[in-house]
């Protein structure tokens, strides 16, 4: 995928939760323990391996951290990503599938659990809706989803500021295309419309969203200030976690 080239040179370190700012710690660094705790609550330990799919796995940074926290479980892991280059560098998963998560090459209820973090927003709305539907089709037990986006009240205004940054005209390294940051309520409306069953697990505002891009793209001090100025009063992000159940 073309986007792989401009995901930012600090990306892998940050996906593994090793970012230095408080923003990055909350945004990336706490997911593994949060997901691992949910898995422990919901999945009995068994002698037989569970099939676990990581959707939008990138190089497996998040999955690696989760697996370390679940030593008593056996998993057969599958990594799905549309980005073939990132998947080629993924040494975490047992098997790899280059695919778009909107149309997963798995049978209905053939996957015990799925995880997905920060994937939806890098797709147009139609694809995001299809991804949510297809997750609920393929899972047998549950999926854990972590998403980031605007709060519902300021969604339009937040997106305007975020477009100013991701459009790439003012901070050249950062041009992205075909993305849409939905609020948690917008995503829940899509799931309701498709009869996808879910439960919201966590929802919090994380301050200084600009730090995510500053660290990931290693922006210099002038670029960093530009990023902060563009986001202005919308320099925050809402992080939401859901569990999705089988159809
Ligand atoms: C922001 S990265 C997150 C990586 C990892 N899930 C994490 O949280 O550390 C998004 C990943 O999702 C992949 N991705 C985005 N849209 C996708 C889609 N429709 N189907 C499959 N993979 C997708 C991208 O290629 C990228 O590797």
PDB file of C-alpha atoms and ligand atoms in Angstrom:
ATOM      1  CA  UNK A   1       0.000   0.000   0.000  1.00  0.00           C
ATOM      2  CA  UNK A   2       1.333   3.450  -0.906  1.00  0.00           C
ATOM      3  CA  UNK A   3       0.594   4.682   2.596  1.00  0.00           C
ATOM      4  CA  UNK A   4       3.226   2.370   4.032  1.00  0.00           C
ATOM      5  CA  UNK A   5       5.893   4.786   2.898  1.00  0.00           C
ATOM      6  CA  UNK A   6       4.587   7.685   4.889  1.00  0.00           C
ATOM      7  CA  UNK A   7       3.493   6.073   8.131  1.00  0.00           C
ATOM      8  CA  UNK A   8       6.347   7.802   9.930  1.00  0.00           C
ATOM      9  CA  UNK A   9       9.812   6.556  10.796  1.00  0.00           C
ATOM     10  CA  UNK A  10       9.040   6.276  14.527  1.00  0.00           C
ATOM     11  CA  UNK A  11       6.020   4.081  13.872  1.00  0.00           C
ATOM     12  CA  UNK A  12       7.099   0.624  15.092  1.00  0.00           C
ATOM     13  CA  UNK A  13       8.586   1.916  18.343  1.00  0.00           C
ATOM     14  CA  UNK A  14       5.428   3.853  19.064  1.00  0.00           C
ATOM     15  CA  UNK A  15       3.025   1.018  18.161  1.00  0.00           C
ATOM     16  CA  UNK A  16       4.914  -1.044  20.774  1.00  0.00           C
ATOM     17  CA  UNK A  17       3.969   1.536  23.380  1.00  0.00           C
ATOM     18  CA  UNK A  18       7.470   2.968  23.741  1.00  0.00           C
ATOM     19  CA  UNK A  19       6.563   6.547  22.894  1.00  0.00           C
ATOM     20  CA  UNK A  20       7.903   9.030  25.434  1.00  0.00           C
ATOM     21  CA  UNK A  21       5.005  11.457  25.816  1.00  0.00           C
ATOM     22  CA  UNK A  22       2.000  10.880  28.082  1.00  0.00           C
ATOM     23  CA  UNK A  23      -0.177  11.066  24.941  1.00  0.00           C
ATOM     24  CA  UNK A  24       1.624   8.162  23.316  1.00  0.00           C
ATOM     25  CA  UNK A  25       1.658   6.117  26.509  1.00  0.00           C
ATOM     26  CA  UNK A  26      -2.132   6.415  26.843  1.00  0.00           C
ATOM     27  CA  UNK A  27      -2.788   6.074  23.123  1.00  0.00           C
ATOM     28  CA  UNK A  28      -0.562   3.066  22.415  1.00  0.00           C
ATOM     29  CA  UNK A  29       1.099   1.893  25.626  1.00  0.00           C
ATOM     30  CA  UNK A  30      -1.920   0.672  27.592  1.00  0.00           C
ATOM     31  CA  UNK A  31      -3.744  -1.314  24.925  1.00  0.00           C
ATOM     32  CA  UNK A  32      -1.869  -4.588  25.385  1.00  0.00           C
ATOM     33  CA  UNK A  33      -2.674  -4.858  29.097  1.00  0.00           C
ATOM     34  CA  UNK A  34      -6.256  -3.687  28.527  1.00  0.00           C
ATOM     35  CA  UNK A  35      -6.850  -6.304  25.798  1.00  0.00           C
ATOM     36  CA  UNK A  36      -5.035  -9.041  27.744  1.00  0.00           C
ATOM     37  CA  UNK A  37      -7.267  -8.435  30.788  1.00  0.00           C
ATOM     38  CA  UNK A  38     -10.405  -8.576  28.619  1.00  0.00           C
ATOM     39  CA  UNK A  39      -9.210 -11.830  27.040  1.00  0.00           C
ATOM     40  CA  UNK A  40      -8.546 -13.348  30.482  1.00  0.00           C
ATOM     41  CA  UNK A  41     -12.058 -12.365  31.610  1.00  0.00           C
ATOM     42  CA  UNK A  42     -13.763 -13.769  28.532  1.00  0.00           C
ATOM     43  CA  UNK A  43     -11.746 -16.803  27.427  1.00  0.00           C
ATOM     44  CA  UNK A  44     -11.196 -19.952  29.516  1.00  0.00           C
ATOM     45  CA  UNK A  45      -7.665 -21.370  29.410  1.00  0.00           C
ATOM     46  CA  UNK A  46      -7.711 -24.485  27.240  1.00  0.00           C
ATOM     47  CA  UNK A  47      -5.335 -27.213  26.090  1.00  0.00           C
ATOM     48  CA  UNK A  48      -6.394 -26.552  22.522  1.00  0.00           C
ATOM     49  CA  UNK A  49      -5.115 -23.414  20.806  1.00  0.00           C
ATOM     50  CA  UNK A  50      -7.523 -20.592  20.033  1.00  0.00           C
ATOM     51  CA  UNK A  51      -7.412 -18.992  16.597  1.00  0.00           C
ATOM     52  CA  UNK A  52      -6.607 -15.319  17.153  1.00  0.00           C
ATOM     53  CA  UNK A  53      -6.624 -12.881  14.249  1.00  0.00           C
ATOM     54  CA  UNK A  54      -4.966  -9.480  14.432  1.00  0.00           C
ATOM     55  CA  UNK A  55      -6.624  -7.242  11.848  1.00  0.00           C
ATOM     56  CA  UNK A  56      -4.355  -4.496  10.523  1.00  0.00           C
ATOM     57  CA  UNK A  57      -1.491  -6.154  12.374  1.00  0.00           C
ATOM     58  CA  UNK A  58       1.301  -4.055  10.760  1.00  0.00           C
ATOM     59  CA  UNK A  59       4.544  -5.638  12.045  1.00  0.00           C
ATOM     60  CA  UNK A  60       2.792  -7.321  14.963  1.00  0.00           C
ATOM     61  CA  UNK A  61       3.952  -4.842  17.598  1.00  0.00           C
ATOM     62  CA  UNK A  62       0.689  -4.824  19.580  1.00  0.00           C
ATOM     63  CA  UNK A  63       0.091  -8.558  19.272  1.00  0.00           C
ATOM     64  CA  UNK A  64       3.602  -9.324  20.543  1.00  0.00           C
ATOM     65  CA  UNK A  65       2.917  -7.299  23.691  1.00  0.00           C
ATOM     66  CA  UNK A  66      -0.452  -8.988  24.243  1.00  0.00           C
ATOM     67  CA  UNK A  67       0.960 -12.511  23.841  1.00  0.00           C
ATOM     68  CA  UNK A  68       3.640 -11.781  26.463  1.00  0.00           C
ATOM     69  CA  UNK A  69       0.864 -11.031  28.946  1.00  0.00           C
ATOM     70  CA  UNK A  70      -1.006 -14.289  28.250  1.00  0.00           C
ATOM     71  CA  UNK A  71       1.586 -17.037  28.806  1.00  0.00           C
ATOM     72  CA  UNK A  72      -1.010 -19.573  29.964  1.00  0.00           C
ATOM     73  CA  UNK A  73      -2.950 -19.480  26.703  1.00  0.00           C
ATOM     74  CA  UNK A  74      -2.214 -21.267  23.449  1.00  0.00           C
ATOM     75  CA  UNK A  75      -3.006 -19.386  20.264  1.00  0.00           C
ATOM     76  CA  UNK A  76      -2.747 -19.972  16.571  1.00  0.00           C
ATOM     77  CA  UNK A  77      -2.215 -16.409  15.385  1.00  0.00           C
ATOM     78  CA  UNK A  78      -3.067 -14.957  11.997  1.00  0.00           C
ATOM     79  CA  UNK A  79      -2.027 -11.476  10.932  1.00  0.00           C
ATOM     80  CA  UNK A  80      -4.120  -9.666   8.338  1.00  0.00           C
ATOM     81  CA  UNK A  81      -2.966  -6.486   6.671  1.00  0.00           C
ATOM     82  CA  UNK A  82      -3.444  -4.741   3.367  1.00  0.00           C
ATOM     83  CA  UNK A  83       0.149  -3.526   3.608  1.00  0.00           C
ATOM     84  CA  UNK A  84       2.239  -6.330   2.171  1.00  0.00           C
ATOM     85  CA  UNK A  85       5.579  -4.718   3.058  1.00  0.00           C
ATOM     86  CA  UNK A  86       4.691  -4.379   6.743  1.00  0.00           C
ATOM     87  CA  UNK A  87       3.383  -7.935   6.822  1.00  0.00           C
ATOM     88  CA  UNK A  88       6.634  -9.192   5.290  1.00  0.00           C
ATOM     89  CA  UNK A  89       8.460  -7.799   8.355  1.00  0.00           C
ATOM     90  CA  UNK A  90       5.956  -9.304  10.792  1.00  0.00           C
ATOM     91  CA  UNK A  91       7.718 -12.070  12.726  1.00  0.00           C
ATOM     92  CA  UNK A  92       5.064 -12.316  15.432  1.00  0.00           C
ATOM     93  CA  UNK A  93       2.161 -14.107  13.747  1.00  0.00           C
ATOM     94  CA  UNK A  94       2.054 -17.812  12.845  1.00  0.00           C
ATOM     95  CA  UNK A  95       0.503 -17.078   9.462  1.00  0.00           C
ATOM     96  CA  UNK A  96      -0.017 -14.003   7.331  1.00  0.00           C
ATOM     97  CA  UNK A  97      -2.858 -12.965   5.065  1.00  0.00           C
ATOM     98  CA  UNK A  98      -2.665  -9.984   2.759  1.00  0.00           C
ATOM     99  CA  UNK A  99      -6.283  -8.873   2.594  1.00  0.00           C
ATOM    100  CA  UNK A 100      -8.607  -5.977   3.035  1.00  0.00           C
ATOM    101  CA  UNK A 101     -10.495  -6.394   6.302  1.00  0.00           C
ATOM    102  CA  UNK A 102     -13.700  -5.312   4.564  1.00  0.00           C
ATOM    103  CA  UNK A 103     -13.866  -8.777   2.980  1.00  0.00           C
ATOM    104  CA  UNK A 104     -12.071 -11.269   5.164  1.00  0.00           C
ATOM    105  CA  UNK A 105     -11.047 -14.559   3.549  1.00  0.00           C
ATOM    106  CA  UNK A 106     -12.369 -16.585   6.502  1.00  0.00           C
ATOM    107  CA  UNK A 107     -15.473 -18.685   6.929  1.00  0.00           C
ATOM    108  CA  UNK A 108     -18.309 -17.589   9.186  1.00  0.00           C
ATOM    109  CA  UNK A 109     -17.476 -18.189  12.875  1.00  0.00           C
ATOM    110  CA  UNK A 110     -14.095 -19.707  12.023  1.00  0.00           C
ATOM    111  CA  UNK A 111     -12.027 -17.330  14.192  1.00  0.00           C
ATOM    112  CA  UNK A 112     -12.148 -17.618  17.983  1.00  0.00           C
ATOM    113  CA  UNK A 113     -11.136 -14.043  18.678  1.00  0.00           C
ATOM    114  CA  UNK A 114     -10.080 -11.021  16.686  1.00  0.00           C
ATOM    115  CA  UNK A 115      -8.314  -7.874  17.759  1.00  0.00           C
ATOM    116  CA  UNK A 116      -8.106  -4.630  15.849  1.00  0.00           C
ATOM    117  CA  UNK A 117      -6.558  -1.320  16.844  1.00  0.00           C
ATOM    118  CA  UNK A 118      -6.557   1.975  14.929  1.00  0.00           C
ATOM    119  CA  UNK A 119      -7.521   0.501  11.570  1.00  0.00           C
ATOM    120  CA  UNK A 120     -11.014   1.793  10.829  1.00  0.00           C
ATOM    121  CA  UNK A 121     -10.086   5.451  10.370  1.00  0.00           C
ATOM    122  CA  UNK A 122      -7.635   4.786   7.543  1.00  0.00           C
ATOM    123  CA  UNK A 123     -10.515   3.756   5.302  1.00  0.00           C
ATOM    124  CA  UNK A 124     -13.488   5.478   3.697  1.00  0.00           C
ATOM    125  CA  UNK A 125     -16.787   5.187   5.561  1.00  0.00           C
ATOM    126  CA  UNK A 126     -18.251   2.421   3.376  1.00  0.00           C
ATOM    127  CA  UNK A 127     -15.189   0.226   3.993  1.00  0.00           C
ATOM    128  CA  UNK A 128     -15.299   0.944   7.733  1.00  0.00           C
ATOM    129  CA  UNK A 129     -18.918  -0.226   7.874  1.00  0.00           C
ATOM    130  CA  UNK A 130     -18.058  -3.377   5.928  1.00  0.00           C
ATOM    131  CA  UNK A 131     -15.107  -4.128   8.218  1.00  0.00           C
ATOM    132  CA  UNK A 132     -17.361  -3.980  11.279  1.00  0.00           C
ATOM    133  CA  UNK A 133     -19.895  -6.293   9.640  1.00  0.00           C
ATOM    134  CA  UNK A 134     -17.272  -8.758   8.486  1.00  0.00           C
ATOM    135  CA  UNK A 135     -15.640  -8.970  11.903  1.00  0.00           C
ATOM    136  CA  UNK A 136     -18.932 -10.002  13.462  1.00  0.00           C
ATOM    137  CA  UNK A 137     -19.395 -12.591  10.690  1.00  0.00           C
ATOM    138  CA  UNK A 138     -16.035 -14.381  11.099  1.00  0.00           C
ATOM    139  CA  UNK A 139     -15.724 -14.494  14.890  1.00  0.00           C
ATOM    140  CA  UNK A 140     -16.981 -17.324  17.029  1.00  0.00           C
ATOM    141  CA  UNK A 141     -16.401 -15.739  20.433  1.00  0.00           C
ATOM    142  CA  UNK A 142     -15.588 -12.024  20.389  1.00  0.00           C
ATOM    143  CA  UNK A 143     -13.456  -9.260  18.939  1.00  0.00           C
ATOM    144  CA  UNK A 144     -11.731  -6.416  20.763  1.00  0.00           C
ATOM    145  CA  UNK A 145     -11.547  -3.089  19.008  1.00  0.00           C
ATOM    146  CA  UNK A 146      -9.700   0.049  19.919  1.00  0.00           C
ATOM    147  CA  UNK A 147     -10.472   3.193  17.973  1.00  0.00           C
ATOM    148  CA  UNK A 148      -9.475   6.846  18.057  1.00  0.00           C
ATOM    149  CA  UNK A 149     -11.388   9.813  16.761  1.00  0.00           C
ATOM    150  CA  UNK A 150     -13.231  12.990  17.693  1.00  0.00           C
ATOM    151  CA  UNK A 151     -15.718  13.381  20.496  1.00  0.00           C
ATOM    152  CA  UNK A 152     -19.244  13.357  19.143  1.00  0.00           C
ATOM    153  CA  UNK A 153     -20.073  16.966  20.044  1.00  0.00           C
ATOM    154  CA  UNK A 154     -17.170  18.497  18.093  1.00  0.00           C
ATOM    155  CA  UNK A 155     -16.833  15.817  15.411  1.00  0.00           C
ATOM    156  CA  UNK A 156     -17.129  18.129  12.374  1.00  0.00           C
ATOM    157  CA  UNK A 157     -14.883  20.829  13.734  1.00  0.00           C
ATOM    158  CA  UNK A 158     -12.328  18.294  14.971  1.00  0.00           C
ATOM    159  CA  UNK A 159     -12.205  16.680  11.526  1.00  0.00           C
ATOM    160  CA  UNK A 160     -11.641  20.067   9.879  1.00  0.00           C
ATOM    161  CA  UNK A 161      -8.567  20.637  12.024  1.00  0.00           C
ATOM    162  CA  UNK A 162      -7.337  17.084  11.530  1.00  0.00           C
ATOM    163  CA  UNK A 163      -7.776  17.458   7.740  1.00  0.00           C
ATOM    164  CA  UNK A 164      -5.597  20.567   7.936  1.00  0.00           C
ATOM    165  CA  UNK A 165      -2.822  18.422   9.344  1.00  0.00           C
ATOM    166  CA  UNK A 166      -3.273  15.168   7.423  1.00  0.00           C
ATOM    167  CA  UNK A 167      -3.838  16.953   4.130  1.00  0.00           C
ATOM    168  CA  UNK A 168      -0.076  17.388   4.133  1.00  0.00           C
ATOM    169  CA  UNK A 169       0.044  20.865   2.659  1.00  0.00           C
ATOM    170  CA  UNK A 170       1.568  22.433   5.768  1.00  0.00           C
ATOM    171  CA  UNK A 171       3.568  19.551   7.199  1.00  0.00           C
ATOM    172  CA  UNK A 172       4.729  17.822   4.042  1.00  0.00           C
ATOM    173  CA  UNK A 173       5.731  14.438   5.552  1.00  0.00           C
ATOM    174  CA  UNK A 174       2.211  13.846   6.697  1.00  0.00           C
ATOM    175  CA  UNK A 175      -0.046  13.632   3.632  1.00  0.00           C
ATOM    176  CA  UNK A 176      -2.639  10.857   4.025  1.00  0.00           C
ATOM    177  CA  UNK A 177      -5.622   9.952   1.871  1.00  0.00           C
ATOM    178  CA  UNK A 178      -8.904   8.045   2.149  1.00  0.00           C
ATOM    179  CA  UNK A 179      -9.287   8.380   5.876  1.00  0.00           C
ATOM    180  CA  UNK A 180     -12.246   9.319   8.042  1.00  0.00           C
ATOM    181  CA  UNK A 181     -12.162   9.717  11.812  1.00  0.00           C
ATOM    182  CA  UNK A 182     -15.587   8.804  13.163  1.00  0.00           C
ATOM    183  CA  UNK A 183     -16.735   9.466  16.708  1.00  0.00           C
ATOM    184  CA  UNK A 184     -17.624   6.524  18.937  1.00  0.00           C
ATOM    185  CA  UNK A 185     -21.318   7.387  18.564  1.00  0.00           C
ATOM    186  CA  UNK A 186     -21.053   7.389  14.765  1.00  0.00           C
ATOM    187  CA  UNK A 187     -19.437   3.959  14.821  1.00  0.00           C
ATOM    188  CA  UNK A 188     -22.088   2.644  17.195  1.00  0.00           C
ATOM    189  CA  UNK A 189     -24.786   3.954  14.845  1.00  0.00           C
ATOM    190  CA  UNK A 190     -23.176   2.036  11.955  1.00  0.00           C
ATOM    191  CA  UNK A 191     -23.044  -1.121  14.078  1.00  0.00           C
ATOM    192  CA  UNK A 192     -26.670  -0.679  15.130  1.00  0.00           C
ATOM    193  CA  UNK A 193     -27.713  -0.282  11.489  1.00  0.00           C
ATOM    194  CA  UNK A 194     -25.968  -3.559  10.581  1.00  0.00           C
ATOM    195  CA  UNK A 195     -27.192  -5.395  13.691  1.00  0.00           C
ATOM    196  CA  UNK A 196     -23.619  -5.878  14.902  1.00  0.00           C
ATOM    197  CA  UNK A 197     -23.723  -6.700  18.616  1.00  0.00           C
ATOM    198  CA  UNK A 198     -21.251  -4.851  20.803  1.00  0.00           C
ATOM    199  CA  UNK A 199     -20.562  -3.432  24.217  1.00  0.00           C
ATOM    200  CA  UNK A 200     -18.564  -0.289  24.868  1.00  0.00           C
ATOM    201  CA  UNK A 201     -15.773  -1.016  27.327  1.00  0.00           C
ATOM    202  CA  UNK A 202     -13.851   2.226  27.720  1.00  0.00           C
ATOM    203  CA  UNK A 203     -13.943   5.778  26.436  1.00  0.00           C
ATOM    204  CA  UNK A 204     -11.556   8.557  27.367  1.00  0.00           C
ATOM    205  CA  UNK A 205     -10.161  11.803  26.049  1.00  0.00           C
ATOM    206  CA  UNK A 206      -6.403  11.917  25.520  1.00  0.00           C
ATOM    207  CA  UNK A 207      -4.819  15.366  25.512  1.00  0.00           C
ATOM    208  CA  UNK A 208      -2.215  16.737  23.090  1.00  0.00           C
ATOM    209  CA  UNK A 209      -3.037  14.540  20.096  1.00  0.00           C
ATOM    210  CA  UNK A 210      -0.330  16.392  18.117  1.00  0.00           C
ATOM    211  CA  UNK A 211       2.318  14.507  20.117  1.00  0.00           C
ATOM    212  CA  UNK A 212       1.328  11.319  18.306  1.00  0.00           C
ATOM    213  CA  UNK A 213       2.326  12.798  14.957  1.00  0.00           C
ATOM    214  CA  UNK A 214       5.278  14.716  16.343  1.00  0.00           C
ATOM    215  CA  UNK A 215       6.827  11.482  17.650  1.00  0.00           C
ATOM    216  CA  UNK A 216       5.773   9.206  14.817  1.00  0.00           C
ATOM    217  CA  UNK A 217       6.933  11.495  12.049  1.00  0.00           C
ATOM    218  CA  UNK A 218       9.805  12.897  14.112  1.00  0.00           C
ATOM    219  CA  UNK A 219       8.757  16.438  13.307  1.00  0.00           C
ATOM    220  CA  UNK A 220      11.322  19.182  13.941  1.00  0.00           C
ATOM    221  CA  UNK A 221      10.421  21.961  16.357  1.00  0.00           C
ATOM    222  CA  UNK A 222       9.007  24.234  13.674  1.00  0.00           C
ATOM    223  CA  UNK A 223       6.897  21.451  12.151  1.00  0.00           C
ATOM    224  CA  UNK A 224       5.764  20.432  15.630  1.00  0.00           C
ATOM    225  CA  UNK A 225       4.594  23.975  16.359  1.00  0.00           C
ATOM    226  CA  UNK A 226       2.749  24.056  13.020  1.00  0.00           C
ATOM    227  CA  UNK A 227       1.017  20.782  13.904  1.00  0.00           C
ATOM    228  CA  UNK A 228      -0.037  22.191  17.296  1.00  0.00           C
ATOM    229  CA  UNK A 229      -1.266  25.412  15.692  1.00  0.00           C
ATOM    230  CA  UNK A 230      -3.315  23.549  13.079  1.00  0.00           C
ATOM    231  CA  UNK A 231      -5.025  21.374  15.681  1.00  0.00           C
ATOM    232  CA  UNK A 232      -5.479  24.362  18.009  1.00  0.00           C
ATOM    233  CA  UNK A 233      -8.421  23.850  20.379  1.00  0.00           C
ATOM    234  CA  UNK A 234      -9.018  20.398  18.805  1.00  0.00           C
ATOM    235  CA  UNK A 235      -5.649  19.030  19.951  1.00  0.00           C
ATOM    236  CA  UNK A 236      -7.077  15.955  21.690  1.00  0.00           C
ATOM    237  CA  UNK A 237      -8.396  12.565  20.683  1.00  0.00           C
ATOM    238  CA  UNK A 238     -11.069  10.289  22.077  1.00  0.00           C
ATOM    239  CA  UNK A 239     -10.059   6.673  22.501  1.00  0.00           C
ATOM    240  CA  UNK A 240     -12.785   4.019  22.624  1.00  0.00           C
ATOM    241  CA  UNK A 241     -12.721   0.265  23.168  1.00  0.00           C
ATOM    242  CA  UNK A 242     -15.486  -2.161  22.309  1.00  0.00           C
ATOM    243  CA  UNK A 243     -16.078  -5.857  22.466  1.00  0.00           C
ATOM    244  CA  UNK A 244     -17.942  -7.123  19.399  1.00  0.00           C
ATOM    245  CA  UNK A 245     -19.887 -10.339  19.508  1.00  0.00           C
ATOM    246  CA  UNK A 246     -20.565 -12.983  16.926  1.00  0.00           C
ATOM    247  CA  UNK A 247     -23.545 -12.433  14.604  1.00  0.00           C
TER     248      UNK A 247
HETATM  249  C1  LIG B   1      -2.310   2.653  12.434  1.00  0.00           C
HETATM  250  S1  LIG B   1      -1.780   1.065  11.913  1.00  0.00           S
HETATM  251  C2  LIG B   1      -2.082   0.127  13.396  1.00  0.00           C
HETATM  252  C3  LIG B   1      -1.259  -1.135  13.503  1.00  0.00           C
HETATM  253  C4  LIG B   1      -1.593  -2.047  14.697  1.00  0.00           C
HETATM  254  N1  LIG B   1      -2.969  -2.509  14.622  1.00  0.00           N
HETATM  255  C5  LIG B   1      -1.370  -1.312  15.992  1.00  0.00           C
HETATM  256  O1  LIG B   1      -2.335  -0.780  16.538  1.00  0.00           O
HETATM  257  O2  LIG B   1      -0.219  -1.239  16.454  1.00  0.00           O
HETATM  258  C6  LIG B   1      -3.053   0.539  10.830  1.00  0.00           C
HETATM  259  C7  LIG B   1      -2.749  -0.757  10.103  1.00  0.00           C
HETATM  260  O3  LIG B   1      -3.963  -1.220   9.526  1.00  0.00           O
HETATM  261  C8  LIG B   1      -3.743  -1.578   8.177  1.00  0.00           C
HETATM  262  N2  LIG B   1      -5.016  -1.378   7.474  1.00  0.00           N
HETATM  263  C9  LIG B   1      -5.688  -0.225   7.276  1.00  0.00           C
HETATM  264  N3  LIG B   1      -6.830  -0.443   6.619  1.00  0.00           N
HETATM  265  C10 LIG B   1      -6.900  -1.777   6.399  1.00  0.00           C
HETATM  266  C11 LIG B   1      -7.852  -2.613   5.761  1.00  0.00           C
HETATM  267  N4  LIG B   1      -8.963  -2.110   5.226  1.00  0.00           N
HETATM  268  N5  LIG B   1      -7.600  -3.938   5.699  1.00  0.00           N
HETATM  269  C12 LIG B   1      -6.480  -4.466   6.222  1.00  0.00           C
HETATM  270  N6  LIG B   1      -5.531  -3.708   6.846  1.00  0.00           N
HETATM  271  C13 LIG B   1      -5.740  -2.377   6.936  1.00  0.00           C
HETATM  272  C14 LIG B   1      -2.637  -0.658   7.719  1.00  0.00           C
HETATM  273  O4  LIG B   1      -1.977  -1.183   6.581  1.00  0.00           O
HETATM  274  C15 LIG B   1      -1.750  -0.595   8.965  1.00  0.00           C
HETATM  275  O5  LIG B   1      -0.820  -1.630   9.000  1.00  0.00           O
END
